[in-house]
CSV table of C-alpha atoms and ligand atoms in Angstrom, one decimal:
chain,number,residue,atom,x,y,z
A,133,MET,CA,-32.7,156.1,20.4
A,134,SER,CA,-32.5,159.6,18.8
A,135,THR,CA,-29.3,160.4,17.0
A,136,ASN,CA,-29.0,163.5,19.1
A,137,ALA,CA,-28.1,161.3,22.1
A,138,PHE,CA,-24.8,160.5,20.4
A,139,LEU,CA,-23.8,164.0,19.3
A,140,ASN,CA,-20.4,165.0,20.5
A,141,PRO,CA,-18.6,167.7,18.5
A,142,VAL,CA,-15.2,166.6,19.8
A,143,THR,CA,-15.2,162.9,18.9
A,144,THR,CA,-17.5,163.0,15.9
A,145,GLN,CA,-15.8,161.7,12.7
A,146,THR,CA,-15.9,163.7,9.5
A,147,TRP,CA,-17.2,162.8,6.1
A,148,THR,CA,-14.8,161.7,3.4
A,149,ASN,CA,-15.5,160.9,-0.3
A,150,GLY,CA,-16.8,157.4,-0.5
A,151,ARG,CA,-20.0,155.3,-0.1
A,152,HIS,CA,-22.0,156.0,3.1
A,153,LEU,CA,-25.3,154.8,4.4
A,154,VAL,CA,-27.4,157.8,5.5
A,155,ARG,CA,-31.0,158.1,6.9
A,156,CYS,CA,-33.6,160.6,5.8
A,157,VAL,CA,-34.5,162.6,8.9
A,158,LYS,CA,-36.7,165.4,7.4
A,159,VAL,CA,-38.7,166.2,4.3
A,160,ILE,CA,-39.5,169.8,3.6
A,161,GLN,CA,-41.9,170.9,0.9
A,162,GLU,CA,-40.2,174.0,-0.6
A,163,THR,CA,-42.6,174.7,-3.5
A,164,TRP,CA,-45.4,172.8,-5.1
A,165,ASP,CA,-42.9,170.5,-7.0
A,166,VAL,CA,-39.7,170.9,-5.0
A,167,ARG,CA,-38.8,169.1,-1.8
A,168,THR,CA,-35.8,169.1,0.4
A,169,PHE,CA,-34.6,165.8,1.9
A,170,CYS,CA,-32.3,166.0,5.0
A,171,PHE,CA,-30.0,163.2,5.9
A,172,MET,CA,-27.9,162.1,8.9
A,173,ALA,CA,-25.7,159.1,9.6
A,174,ASP,CA,-26.6,156.6,12.3
A,175,GLN,CA,-23.1,157.0,13.7
A,176,PRO,CA,-22.8,160.8,13.9
A,177,VAL,CA,-20.7,162.2,11.1
A,178,LEU,CA,-19.8,165.8,10.5
A,179,PHE,CA,-20.7,166.3,6.9
A,180,PHE,CA,-18.0,168.6,5.7
A,181,PHE,CA,-17.8,169.3,2.0
A,182,LYS,CA,-17.1,172.2,-0.3
A,183,PRO,CA,-20.3,174.3,-0.8
A,184,GLY,CA,-21.5,173.6,-4.4
A,185,GLN,CA,-20.5,169.9,-4.3
A,186,PHE,CA,-22.9,167.0,-4.9
A,187,VAL,CA,-23.6,163.5,-3.9
A,188,THR,CA,-24.9,160.5,-5.9
A,189,LEU,CA,-27.7,158.5,-4.5
A,190,GLU,CA,-27.8,154.7,-5.0
A,191,LEU,CA,-31.3,153.5,-5.3
A,192,GLU,CA,-33.3,150.5,-6.3
A,193,ILE,CA,-36.5,151.3,-8.2
A,194,ASP,CA,-38.7,148.4,-9.4
A,195,GLY,CA,-35.9,146.0,-8.8
A,196,GLN,CA,-33.4,148.0,-10.9
A,197,PRO,CA,-30.3,149.7,-9.6
A,198,VAL,CA,-30.3,153.4,-10.4
A,199,MET,CA,-28.0,156.3,-9.5
A,200,ARG,CA,-28.6,160.0,-9.7
A,201,SER,CA,-26.5,163.0,-8.6
A,202,TYR,CA,-27.9,165.8,-6.4
A,203,THR,CA,-26.2,168.9,-5.2
A,204,ILE,CA,-25.9,169.4,-1.5
A,205,SER,CA,-28.1,172.4,-0.9
A,206,SER,CA,-27.3,172.8,2.8
A,207,SER,CA,-24.1,174.3,4.1
A,208,PRO,CA,-21.2,172.6,5.9
A,209,SER,CA,-21.6,175.3,8.6
A,210,VAL,CA,-24.5,173.1,9.8
A,211,PRO,CA,-22.6,169.8,9.6
A,212,TYR,CA,-24.5,167.2,11.5
A,213,SER,CA,-26.8,166.7,8.5
A,214,PHE,CA,-26.9,167.5,4.9
A,215,SER,CA,-29.7,168.2,2.5
A,216,ILE,CA,-30.6,167.8,-1.1
A,217,THR,CA,-33.4,169.7,-2.9
A,218,ILE,CA,-35.1,167.9,-5.7
A,219,LYS,CA,-37.5,169.1,-8.3
A,220,ARG,CA,-40.0,166.7,-9.9
A,221,VAL,CA,-39.1,166.3,-13.6
A,222,PRO,CA,-42.2,165.5,-15.6
A,223,GLY,CA,-41.9,161.8,-16.6
A,224,GLY,CA,-38.6,161.6,-14.7
A,225,LYS,CA,-38.0,158.3,-13.0
A,226,VAL,CA,-35.9,159.1,-9.9
A,227,SER,CA,-37.1,162.6,-9.0
A,228,ASN,CA,-40.7,161.5,-8.9
A,229,TRP,CA,-39.9,158.3,-7.1
A,230,LEU,CA,-38.1,160.2,-4.4
A,231,HIS,CA,-41.0,162.7,-4.0
A,232,ASP,CA,-43.5,159.8,-3.8
A,233,ASN,CA,-41.5,157.4,-1.7
A,234,LEU,CA,-38.6,158.7,0.3
A,235,LYS,CA,-39.7,159.4,3.9
A,236,GLU,CA,-38.3,160.0,7.3
A,237,GLY,CA,-36.5,157.0,8.6
A,238,ASP,CA,-35.6,155.5,5.2
A,239,GLU,CA,-31.9,154.6,4.7
A,240,LEU,CA,-30.0,154.7,1.5
A,241,PRO,CA,-26.3,154.8,0.3
A,242,VAL,CA,-24.9,158.0,-1.1
A,243,HIS,CA,-21.5,158.5,-2.9
A,244,GLY,CA,-19.5,161.6,-2.5
A,245,PRO,CA,-19.2,164.5,-1.8
A,246,VAL,CA,-17.5,165.5,-5.1
A,247,GLY,CA,-17.5,168.4,-7.6
A,248,LEU,CA,-15.3,171.1,-8.9
A,249,PHE,CA,-18.1,173.7,-9.0
A,250,ASN,CA,-17.6,175.0,-5.5
A,251,ALA,CA,-16.9,178.1,-3.4
A,252,ILE,CA,-13.7,176.9,-1.9
A,253,ASP,CA,-11.6,176.2,-5.0
A,254,PHE,CA,-12.5,179.6,-6.6
A,255,PRO,CA,-12.2,182.1,-3.7
A,256,SER,CA,-13.2,185.6,-4.3
A,257,ASP,CA,-14.4,188.5,-2.1
A,258,LYS,CA,-17.0,189.6,-4.7
A,259,VAL,CA,-19.3,187.0,-6.2
A,260,LEU,CA,-22.3,187.0,-8.5
A,261,TYR,CA,-24.6,184.0,-8.2
A,262,LEU,CA,-26.8,183.3,-11.2
A,263,SER,CA,-29.3,180.5,-11.0
A,264,GLY,CA,-32.4,179.3,-12.8
A,265,GLY,CA,-35.0,176.9,-11.3
A,266,VAL,CA,-33.6,174.1,-9.2
A,267,GLY,CA,-30.1,175.2,-10.3
A,268,ILE,CA,-30.3,177.4,-7.2
A,269,THR,CA,-29.1,174.5,-5.0
A,270,PRO,CA,-25.3,174.8,-5.4
A,271,VAL,CA,-25.3,178.6,-5.1
A,272,MET,CA,-27.7,178.4,-2.1
A,273,SER,CA,-25.1,176.2,-0.4
A,274,MET,CA,-22.4,178.7,-1.1
A,275,ALA,CA,-24.5,181.7,0.1
A,276,ARG,CA,-25.5,179.8,3.2
A,277,TRP,CA,-21.9,179.0,3.9
A,278,PHE,CA,-20.7,182.6,3.6
A,279,TYR,CA,-23.7,183.9,5.5
A,280,ASP,CA,-23.2,181.5,8.4
A,281,THR,CA,-19.4,182.0,8.6
A,282,ASN,CA,-19.7,185.8,8.5
A,283,ALA,CA,-17.4,185.8,5.6
A,284,ASN,CA,-16.2,189.1,4.1
A,285,VAL,CA,-17.7,188.2,0.7
A,286,ASP,CA,-19.9,190.6,-1.2
A,287,MET,CA,-22.7,188.4,-2.7
A,288,VAL,CA,-25.2,189.4,-5.4
A,289,PHE,CA,-27.7,186.6,-5.7
A,290,VAL,CA,-29.8,186.6,-8.9
A,291,HIS,CA,-32.4,183.9,-9.2
A,292,SER,CA,-34.7,183.3,-12.2
A,293,ALA,CA,-37.9,181.4,-11.5
A,294,ARG,CA,-40.8,180.5,-13.8
A,295,SER,CA,-43.4,182.2,-11.6
A,296,PRO,CA,-43.7,183.5,-8.0
A,297,LYS,CA,-45.0,180.1,-6.8
A,298,ASP,CA,-41.8,178.5,-8.1
A,299,ILE,CA,-39.3,180.5,-6.0
A,300,ILE,CA,-37.3,178.0,-4.0
A,301,TYR,CA,-36.0,179.1,-0.5
A,302,GLN,CA,-37.8,182.5,-1.0
A,303,ARG,CA,-38.3,183.3,2.7
A,304,GLU,CA,-34.8,182.2,3.7
A,305,LEU,CA,-33.3,184.3,1.0
A,306,GLU,CA,-35.3,187.3,2.0
A,307,HIS,CA,-34.3,186.7,5.6
A,308,MET,CA,-30.6,186.6,4.7
A,309,ALA,CA,-30.9,189.8,2.6
A,310,ALA,CA,-32.7,191.6,5.4
A,311,ARG,CA,-30.0,190.8,8.0
A,312,ILE,CA,-26.7,191.4,6.3
A,313,ASN,CA,-25.4,194.2,4.0
A,314,ASN,CA,-23.2,192.0,1.8
A,315,PHE,CA,-26.1,189.8,0.5
A,316,SER,CA,-28.2,191.4,-2.2
A,317,LEU,CA,-31.1,189.4,-3.6
A,318,HIS,CA,-32.8,189.8,-6.9
A,319,VAL,CA,-35.5,187.4,-8.2
A,320,ILE,CA,-36.7,187.4,-11.8
A,321,CYS,CA,-40.0,185.7,-12.7
A,322,GLU,CA,-40.6,184.6,-16.2
A,323,LYS,CA,-44.4,185.1,-15.8
A,324,HIS,CA,-46.9,185.3,-13.0
A,325,GLY,CA,-50.2,183.5,-12.7
A,326,LEU,CA,-53.7,185.0,-12.4
A,327,GLY,CA,-54.1,186.5,-8.9
A,328,GLU,CA,-50.4,186.2,-8.2
A,329,ALA,CA,-48.8,189.4,-7.1
A,330,TRP,CA,-45.3,190.1,-8.4
A,331,ALA,CA,-43.5,193.5,-8.2
A,332,GLY,CA,-40.0,192.3,-9.0
A,333,TYR,CA,-38.2,191.8,-12.3
A,334,ARG,CA,-40.1,190.0,-15.1
A,335,GLY,CA,-39.0,188.0,-18.1
A,336,TYR,CA,-35.5,186.7,-18.7
A,337,LEU,CA,-32.2,187.9,-17.4
A,338,ASN,CA,-30.7,190.3,-19.9
A,339,LYS,CA,-27.9,192.8,-20.0
A,340,PRO,CA,-29.8,195.9,-19.0
A,341,MET,CA,-31.3,194.0,-16.0
A,342,LEU,CA,-27.8,192.7,-15.0
A,343,GLU,CA,-26.3,196.2,-15.3
A,344,LEU,CA,-29.0,197.5,-13.0
A,345,ILE,CA,-28.7,194.6,-10.5
A,346,ALA,CA,-24.9,194.4,-10.4
A,347,PRO,CA,-23.3,197.4,-12.2
A,348,ASP,CA,-19.9,195.9,-11.2
A,349,PHE,CA,-20.6,192.4,-12.6
A,350,LEU,CA,-17.4,192.5,-14.7
A,351,GLU,CA,-15.4,192.5,-11.4
A,352,ARG,CA,-17.2,189.6,-9.8
A,353,GLU,CA,-16.4,185.9,-9.8
A,354,ILE,CA,-19.5,184.3,-11.4
A,355,PHE,CA,-21.2,181.0,-10.4
A,356,CYS,CA,-24.0,179.9,-12.7
A,357,CYS,CA,-26.3,176.9,-12.6
A,358,GLY,CA,-29.6,176.4,-14.3
A,359,PRO,CA,-31.3,174.9,-17.4
A,360,THR,CA,-29.0,174.5,-20.5
A,361,PRO,CA,-30.6,177.3,-22.5
A,362,TYR,CA,-30.4,179.6,-19.4
A,363,MET,CA,-26.7,179.0,-19.0
A,364,ALA,CA,-26.1,179.4,-22.8
A,365,ALA,CA,-27.8,182.8,-22.7
A,366,VAL,CA,-25.8,183.8,-19.6
A,367,ARG,CA,-22.5,182.8,-21.3
A,368,LYS,CA,-23.5,184.7,-24.5
A,369,LEU,CA,-24.4,187.8,-22.5
A,370,LEU,CA,-21.2,187.8,-20.5
A,371,GLU,CA,-18.9,187.1,-23.5
A,372,ALA,CA,-20.6,190.0,-25.4
A,373,ALA,CA,-20.0,192.2,-22.4
A,374,GLY,CA,-16.3,191.4,-22.4
A,375,TYR,CA,-16.4,189.5,-19.1
A,376,ASP,CA,-13.2,187.5,-18.3
A,377,MET,CA,-14.6,184.0,-18.8
A,378,GLN,CA,-11.8,182.5,-16.7
A,379,ARG,CA,-13.8,183.8,-13.7
A,380,TYR,CA,-17.0,182.2,-14.9
A,381,HIS,CA,-18.0,178.8,-13.4
A,382,GLU,CA,-21.0,176.8,-14.2
A,383,GLU,CA,-22.6,173.5,-13.3
A,384,ALA,CA,-24.8,171.6,-15.7
A,385,PHE,CA,-27.3,169.2,-14.2
A,386,GLY,CA,-27.5,167.8,-17.7
A,387,PRO,CA,-29.7,165.3,-19.4
A,388,THR,CA,-29.8,162.1,-17.4
A,389,PRO,CA,-28.6,159.1,-19.5
A,390,PRO,CA,-31.3,156.8,-20.6
A,391,GLU,CA,-31.8,153.6,-18.5
A,392,ILE,CA,-29.3,150.9,-19.3
A,393,ARG,CA,-31.9,148.7,-20.9
A,394,ALA,CA,-33.0,151.3,-23.3
A,395,GLU,CA,-29.3,152.0,-23.9
A,396,VAL,CA,-28.5,148.3,-24.6
A,397,LYS,CA,-31.5,148.1,-27.1
A,398,GLU,CA,-30.5,151.3,-28.8
A,399,LEU,CA,-26.9,150.4,-29.0
A,400,ALA,CA,-27.7,147.0,-30.4
A,401,ALA,CA,-29.9,148.6,-33.0
A,402,GLU,CA,-27.2,151.1,-33.8
A,403,ALA,CA,-24.7,148.3,-34.1
A,404,ALA,CA,-26.9,146.5,-36.5
A,405,ASP,CA,-27.4,149.6,-38.7
A,406,ALA,CA,-23.7,150.7,-38.6
A,407,PRO,CA,-21.7,150.1,-41.7
A,408,GLU,CA,-19.1,147.4,-41.2
A,409,LEU,CA,-15.7,148.8,-40.4
A,410,PRO,CA,-12.5,146.9,-41.3
A,411,LEU,CA,-11.4,144.9,-38.3
A,412,ALA,CA,-8.2,146.9,-38.0
A,413,GLU,CA,-10.2,150.1,-37.3
A,414,LEU,CA,-12.1,148.5,-34.4
A,415,ASN,CA,-10.8,148.6,-30.8
A,416,GLN,CA,-11.1,145.6,-28.6
A,417,VAL,CA,-12.5,146.3,-25.1
A,418,GLU,CA,-12.1,143.4,-22.7
A,419,PHE,CA,-13.9,143.2,-19.3
A,420,ILE,CA,-11.6,140.9,-17.4
A,421,SER,CA,-13.7,140.1,-14.3
A,422,THR,CA,-16.7,139.0,-16.4
A,423,GLY,CA,-14.7,137.5,-19.1
A,424,LYS,CA,-16.5,139.3,-21.9
A,425,SER,CA,-15.1,141.4,-24.7
A,426,ILE,CA,-16.3,143.3,-27.7
A,427,ARG,CA,-14.8,145.2,-30.7
A,428,VAL,CA,-16.1,148.8,-30.9
A,429,ALA,CA,-15.8,151.6,-33.5
A,430,PRO,CA,-13.5,154.6,-32.8
A,431,GLY,CA,-15.3,157.2,-30.7
A,432,GLU,CA,-17.4,154.7,-28.7
A,433,THR,CA,-17.0,154.9,-24.9
A,434,VAL,CA,-16.0,152.1,-22.6
A,435,HIS,CA,-19.4,152.5,-20.9
A,436,ALA,CA,-21.2,152.0,-24.3
A,437,ALA,CA,-19.0,148.9,-25.0
A,438,ALA,CA,-20.0,147.4,-21.6
A,439,ALA,CA,-23.7,148.2,-22.3
A,440,LYS,CA,-23.5,146.4,-25.6
A,441,LEU,CA,-22.4,143.3,-23.7
A,442,GLY,CA,-25.3,143.8,-21.2
A,443,LEU,CA,-22.8,144.7,-18.5
A,444,HIS,CA,-24.2,147.4,-16.1
A,445,ILE,CA,-21.5,149.8,-15.0
A,446,PRO,CA,-23.3,152.2,-12.7
A,447,LYS,CA,-23.7,155.6,-14.3
A,448,ALA,CA,-25.4,158.8,-13.1
A,449,CYS,CA,-24.4,162.0,-14.9
A,450,GLY,CA,-23.0,160.5,-18.1
A,451,MET,CA,-20.6,163.5,-18.5
A,452,GLY,CA,-17.6,162.9,-16.4
A,453,ILE,CA,-18.8,164.9,-13.4
A,454,CYS,CA,-20.0,162.5,-10.7
A,455,GLY,CA,-17.5,159.7,-10.7
A,456,THR,CA,-20.1,157.0,-10.5
A,457,CYS,CA,-18.9,155.1,-13.6
A,458,LYS,CA,-15.3,154.8,-12.4
A,459,VAL,CA,-13.5,151.6,-13.3
A,460,MET,CA,-9.9,150.3,-13.3
A,461,LYS,CA,-8.2,150.1,-16.6
A,462,THR,CA,-5.6,147.4,-16.5
A,463,SER,CA,-4.1,147.9,-19.9
A,464,GLY,CA,-4.3,150.1,-23.0
A,465,GLU,CA,-4.9,153.8,-23.5
A,466,VAL,CA,-8.0,155.8,-23.5
A,467,GLU,CA,-8.9,159.4,-24.3
A,468,MET,CA,-10.8,160.7,-21.2
A,469,GLU,CA,-12.7,164.0,-21.5
A,470,HIS,CA,-14.0,164.4,-17.9
A,471,ASN,CA,-15.4,167.3,-16.1
A,472,GLY,CA,-13.7,166.9,-12.8
A,473,GLY,CA,-15.3,163.6,-11.7
A,474,ILE,CA,-12.0,161.9,-11.1
A,475,THR,CA,-8.9,162.9,-9.1
A,476,ASP,CA,-5.3,163.0,-10.5
A,477,GLU,CA,-4.4,160.3,-7.9
A,478,ASP,CA,-7.1,158.0,-9.3
A,479,VAL,CA,-5.9,158.6,-12.8
A,480,ALA,CA,-2.3,157.9,-11.8
A,481,GLU,CA,-3.5,154.6,-10.3
A,482,GLY,CA,-5.2,153.6,-13.5
A,483,TYR,CA,-8.8,154.5,-12.9
A,484,ILE,CA,-11.0,155.9,-15.7
A,485,LEU,CA,-14.5,157.3,-16.0
A,486,SER,CA,-16.1,154.8,-18.4
A,487,CYS,CA,-18.8,157.2,-19.5
A,488,CYS,CA,-16.4,159.7,-21.1
A,489,SER,CA,-13.4,157.4,-22.0
A,490,VAL,CA,-12.9,156.4,-25.5
A,491,PRO,CA,-10.3,153.6,-26.2
A,492,LYS,CA,-7.3,154.7,-28.3
A,493,GLY,CA,-6.5,151.0,-29.1
A,494,ASP,CA,-7.3,147.7,-27.4
A,495,VAL,CA,-8.0,148.1,-23.7
A,496,ALA,CA,-8.7,145.8,-20.7
A,497,ILE,CA,-11.0,146.9,-17.9
A,498,ASP,CA,-11.4,145.3,-14.5
A,499,PHE,CA,-15.2,144.8,-14.5
B,85,FAD,C1,-23.9,167.2,-10.7
B,85,FAD,C2,-25.4,167.2,-10.7
B,85,FAD,C3,-26.2,167.8,-9.7
B,85,FAD,C4,-27.6,167.8,-9.8
B,85,FAD,N1,-28.3,168.5,-8.8
B,85,FAD,C5,-29.6,168.5,-8.8
B,85,FAD,C6,-30.3,169.1,-7.7
B,85,FAD,O1,-29.8,169.8,-6.8
B,85,FAD,N2,-31.7,169.1,-7.8
B,85,FAD,C7,-32.4,168.4,-8.8
B,85,FAD,O2,-33.6,168.4,-8.8
B,85,FAD,N3,-31.7,167.8,-9.8
B,85,FAD,C8,-30.3,167.8,-9.8
B,85,FAD,N4,-29.7,167.1,-10.8
B,85,FAD,C9,-30.4,166.4,-11.8
B,85,FAD,C10,-30.7,165.0,-11.3
B,85,FAD,O3,-29.5,164.2,-11.3
B,85,FAD,C11,-31.7,164.2,-12.3
B,85,FAD,O4,-31.2,164.3,-13.6
B,85,FAD,C12,-33.1,164.7,-12.3
B,85,FAD,O5,-33.7,164.6,-11.0
B,85,FAD,C13,-34.0,164.0,-13.3
B,85,FAD,O6,-33.9,162.6,-13.0
B,85,FAD,P1,-35.1,161.7,-13.2
B,85,FAD,O7,-34.7,160.3,-12.9
B,85,FAD,O8,-36.3,162.1,-12.4
B,85,FAD,O9,-35.5,161.9,-14.7
B,85,FAD,P2,-35.1,160.9,-15.9
B,85,FAD,O10,-36.0,159.7,-15.8
B,85,FAD,O11,-33.7,160.7,-16.0
B,85,FAD,O12,-35.7,161.7,-17.1
B,85,FAD,C14,-35.1,163.0,-17.4
B,85,FAD,C15,-35.8,163.6,-18.6
B,85,FAD,O13,-35.9,162.7,-19.7
B,85,FAD,C16,-37.2,162.4,-20.0
B,85,FAD,N5,-37.3,161.0,-20.3
B,85,FAD,C17,-37.2,160.0,-19.5
B,85,FAD,N6,-37.4,158.8,-20.1
B,85,FAD,C18,-37.6,159.1,-21.4
B,85,FAD,C19,-37.9,158.4,-22.6
B,85,FAD,N7,-37.9,157.0,-22.5
B,85,FAD,N8,-38.1,159.0,-23.7
B,85,FAD,C20,-38.1,160.4,-23.8
B,85,FAD,N9,-37.8,161.1,-22.7
B,85,FAD,C21,-37.6,160.5,-21.5
B,85,FAD,C22,-38.0,162.8,-18.8
B,85,FAD,O14,-39.4,163.1,-19.2
B,85,FAD,C23,-37.3,163.9,-18.3
B,85,FAD,O15,-37.6,165.1,-19.0
B,85,FAD,C24,-28.2,167.1,-10.8
B,85,FAD,C25,-27.5,166.5,-11.8
B,85,FAD,C26,-26.1,166.5,-11.8
B,85,FAD,C27,-25.4,165.8,-12.8
B,86,FES,S1,-21.6,158.7,-14.9
B,86,FES,FE1,-20.9,160.5,-13.9
B,86,FES,S2,-18.8,160.5,-14.4
B,86,FES,FE2,-19.5,158.9,-15.5
């Protein structure tokens, strides 16, 4: 039976942060190496989230569990489904697997939605969206949300693409810009191929270009997402221009951590090479459910300690954003440098993000 037969906007339940089974209902080829995957739940769910937030997919590839985070590119204004938009990363395990394998009808668990980089927690009536490549996904969700809800938000949307054939959502963005006055679109192409027409901005975003595009950029709340060098260049440009960086928000998709096996091997090799530290300087990390424990050098994370023991704590972003590696700490203290991947309530209950938590002494973990 089609899911549509169940839809009832009055009784439908809403999405809450957690693990949910969803079904792929549509695959859209956006550009030659970017696809959008749309998902619904079998029991209808209204997928409410803060535009800009992301989910973490739980997959099994070649018999190995693997998790990766992807921003929700759709808007909660179209809540019966949600979408993620994925670019193939050359040599990348999960992005290519999803492009090659994930099809309509397939089911998979997702975790989320989570994320501090969102349009709701930083409200503003004048925004500047800066994106590079597939970093367009969170700002597209924000723009779609404000467009669909007729919000009184003045949006300047600046997207940098490698070449015209790489512009994601091009027709939809042009459609939005043509229909409302408060959405101004500017696309910058690094280069263009033989026979490809391009009359827009060329090269990289720079200060003269930004001043031309958004002369009032100093007054705008800025949301930026893209490759690491792109975001570093944007930050440098804004700081030099005297922009109030309190109003600058960015999301890093980040390097994906190496697979756990490689990590175990590397860490074992590192451990073998490392100079012996006096026992008193090592911290004991005990994993109580599995009954294993190890002494680690100062600065090593709880996750790295687990990996050395061959214990696979799920991990996706590796930088305290996604919450995938959350575990309960039953005793001891850690220094946790997260990026919004855990709530204050969870911290109060004793949870930590193992990828970015460094023991301050002996600790015990429920794993
Ligand atoms: C919060 C968040 C949101 C995100 N949102 C999006 C999104 O909306 N869209 C999107 O497309 N991505 C998004 N990402 C990135 C995504 O999670 C993945 O990192 C990305 O798809 C690459 O994963 P992969 O498994 O294909 O690549 P991986 O297999 O993890 O490889 C990543 C890179 O490492 C290289 N590599 C892999 N193995 C080796 C090796 N053994 N030696 C040397 N190099 C190696 C690969 O060639 C590749 O360049 C997001 C990430 C985060 C944290
Ligand atoms: S793996 Fe994402 S928070 Fe640790």
